[in-house]
Short mmCIF file of C-alpha atoms in Angstrom, two decimals:
data_model
loop_
_atom_site.label_atom_id
_atom_site.label_comp_id
_atom_site.label_asym_id
_atom_site.label_seq_id
_atom_site.Cartn_x
_atom_site.Cartn_y
_atom_site.Cartn_z
CA UNK Q 1455 0.02 -0.03 -0.02
CA UNK Q 1456 2.86 2.42 0.77
CA UNK Q 1457 4.53 1.79 -2.57
CA UNK Q 1458 1.26 2.52 -4.49
CA UNK Q 1459 0.56 5.70 -2.43
CA UNK Q 1460 4.00 6.98 -3.21
CA UNK Q 1461 3.80 6.08 -6.90
CA UNK Q 1462 0.44 7.96 -7.15
CA UNK Q 1463 2.06 11.17 -5.89
CA UNK Q 1464 4.58 11.44 -8.80
CA UNK Q 1465 3.41 12.49 -12.22
CA UNK Q 1466 4.76 11.70 -15.71
CA UNK Q 1467 3.75 13.46 -18.85
CA UNK Q 1468 0.98 10.64 -19.31
CA UNK Q 1469 -0.30 10.62 -15.74
CA UNK Q 1470 0.76 9.63 -12.34
CA UNK Q 1471 3.53 7.05 -11.89
CA UNK Q 1472 1.08 4.37 -10.52
CA UNK Q 1473 -0.83 4.30 -13.77
CA UNK Q 1474 2.28 4.77 -15.98
CA UNK Q 1475 4.67 2.54 -14.31
CA UNK Q 1476 5.19 -0.83 -12.56
CA UNK Q 1477 6.92 -1.69 -9.38
CA UNK Q 1478 7.76 -5.41 -8.76
CA UNK Q 1479 8.44 -7.23 -5.47
CA UNK Q 1480 9.55 -10.87 -5.49
CA UNK Q 1481 12.02 -13.28 -4.21
CA UNK Q 1482 13.45 -16.82 -4.76
CA UNK Q 1483 12.40 -18.15 -1.29
CA UNK Q 1484 9.16 -19.64 -2.26
CA UNK Q 1485 9.13 -22.65 0.01
CA UNK Q 1486 12.01 -22.00 2.40
CA UNK Q 1487 14.82 -22.46 -0.13
CA UNK Q 1488 15.74 -21.13 -3.56
CA UNK Q 1489 13.13 -22.34 -5.86
CA UNK Q 1490 11.21 -21.30 -8.87
CA UNK Q 1491 7.99 -22.87 -7.80
CA UNK Q 1492 5.24 -20.98 -6.02
CA UNK Q 1493 7.27 -17.64 -6.05
CA UNK Q 1494 5.34 -14.76 -4.62
CA UNK Q 1495 5.06 -11.60 -6.79
CA UNK Q 1496 3.58 -8.24 -5.96
CA UNK Q 1497 2.99 -5.88 -8.79
CA UNK Q 1498 1.96 -2.20 -8.23
CA UNK Q 1499 0.93 -0.24 -11.24
CA UNK Q 1500 -0.75 -0.81 -14.52
CA UNK Q 1501 2.36 -0.20 -16.89
CA UNK Q 1502 0.32 2.33 -18.83
CA UNK Q 1503 -2.78 0.15 -18.95
CA UNK Q 1504 -1.07 -3.06 -20.02
CA UNK Q 1505 -1.90 -4.79 -16.73
CA UNK Q 1506 -5.10 -5.32 -14.80
CA UNK Q 1507 -5.01 -3.81 -11.28
CA UNK Q 1508 -6.71 -4.40 -8.04
CA UNK Q 1509 -6.75 -8.18 -8.07
CA UNK Q 1510 -5.32 -11.26 -6.41
CA UNK Q 1511 -4.42 -13.89 -8.97
CA UNK Q 1512 -3.38 -17.50 -7.85
CA UNK Q 1513 -1.77 -19.02 -10.89
CA UNK Q 1514 -0.19 -21.99 -9.06
CA UNK Q 1515 -2.89 -24.32 -10.27
CA UNK Q 1516 -2.08 -23.56 -13.84
CA UNK Q 1517 1.45 -24.63 -13.63
CA UNK Q 1518 2.82 -21.22 -14.67
CA UNK Q 1519 6.65 -20.76 -14.28
CA UNK Q 1520 8.73 -17.85 -13.33
CA UNK Q 1521 9.58 -17.25 -16.96
CA UNK Q 1522 5.83 -16.60 -17.65
CA UNK Q 1523 5.77 -13.91 -15.15
CA UNK Q 1524 9.11 -12.47 -16.46
CA UNK Q 1525 7.60 -12.46 -20.00
CA UNK Q 1526 4.68 -10.49 -18.63
CA UNK Q 1527 6.70 -7.97 -16.90
CA UNK Q 1528 9.03 -7.51 -19.86
CA UNK Q 1529 6.14 -7.10 -22.19
CA UNK Q 1530 4.40 -4.59 -19.68
CA UNK Q 1531 7.76 -2.56 -19.89
CA UNK Q 1532 7.15 -2.17 -23.68
CA UNK Q 1533 9.56 -4.88 -24.98
CA UNK Q 1534 8.18 -6.62 -28.08
CA UNK Q 1535 9.12 -9.52 -30.23
CA UNK Q 1536 8.06 -8.99 -33.77
CA UNK Q 1537 5.42 -6.62 -32.52
CA UNK Q 1538 3.87 -8.98 -30.06
CA UNK Q 1539 4.39 -9.43 -26.35
CA UNK Q 1540 7.59 -11.33 -25.43
CA UNK Q 1541 6.84 -15.04 -24.75
CA UNK Q 1542 10.24 -16.73 -24.87
CA UNK Q 1543 12.38 -15.13 -22.19
CA UNK Q 1544 14.58 -17.42 -20.13
CA UNK Q 1545 15.53 -21.06 -20.44
CA UNK Q 1546 14.62 -22.35 -23.95
CA UNK Q 1547 13.61 -25.68 -22.41
CA UNK Q 1548 10.72 -24.01 -20.44
CA UNK Q 1549 7.25 -23.63 -21.81
CA UNK Q 1550 6.66 -20.30 -23.60
CA UNK Q 1551 3.98 -17.90 -22.67
CA UNK Q 1552 2.72 -14.88 -20.54
CA UNK Q 1553 0.15 -14.57 -17.76
CA UNK Q 1554 -3.08 -13.69 -19.66
CA UNK Q 1555 -4.71 -13.24 -16.32
CA UNK Q 1556 -2.72 -10.04 -15.79
CA UNK Q 1557 -3.09 -8.55 -19.26
CA UNK Q 1558 -5.64 -5.90 -19.50
#
């Protein structure tokens, strides 16, 4: 809540920073050790309307991987692959994709 309150106080040419930007909090201690399974992510901001806001999404049942979240964050930052959102960041042996639940 503090991060979003602070971000909403600063303005960019296109609106406040909370609407225009994205702040990410995460770690690699999902289950007591370094792991890529069930990693918590907290996103504040809509990245210029790219992301849905005001929701809790439990994606663990869908077997999403960390690279799916990274693809989503990279795409929210405006990076594109042939004009489309990035879907193949990370280890090439992992499944491609983004988190469609987060895309506005």
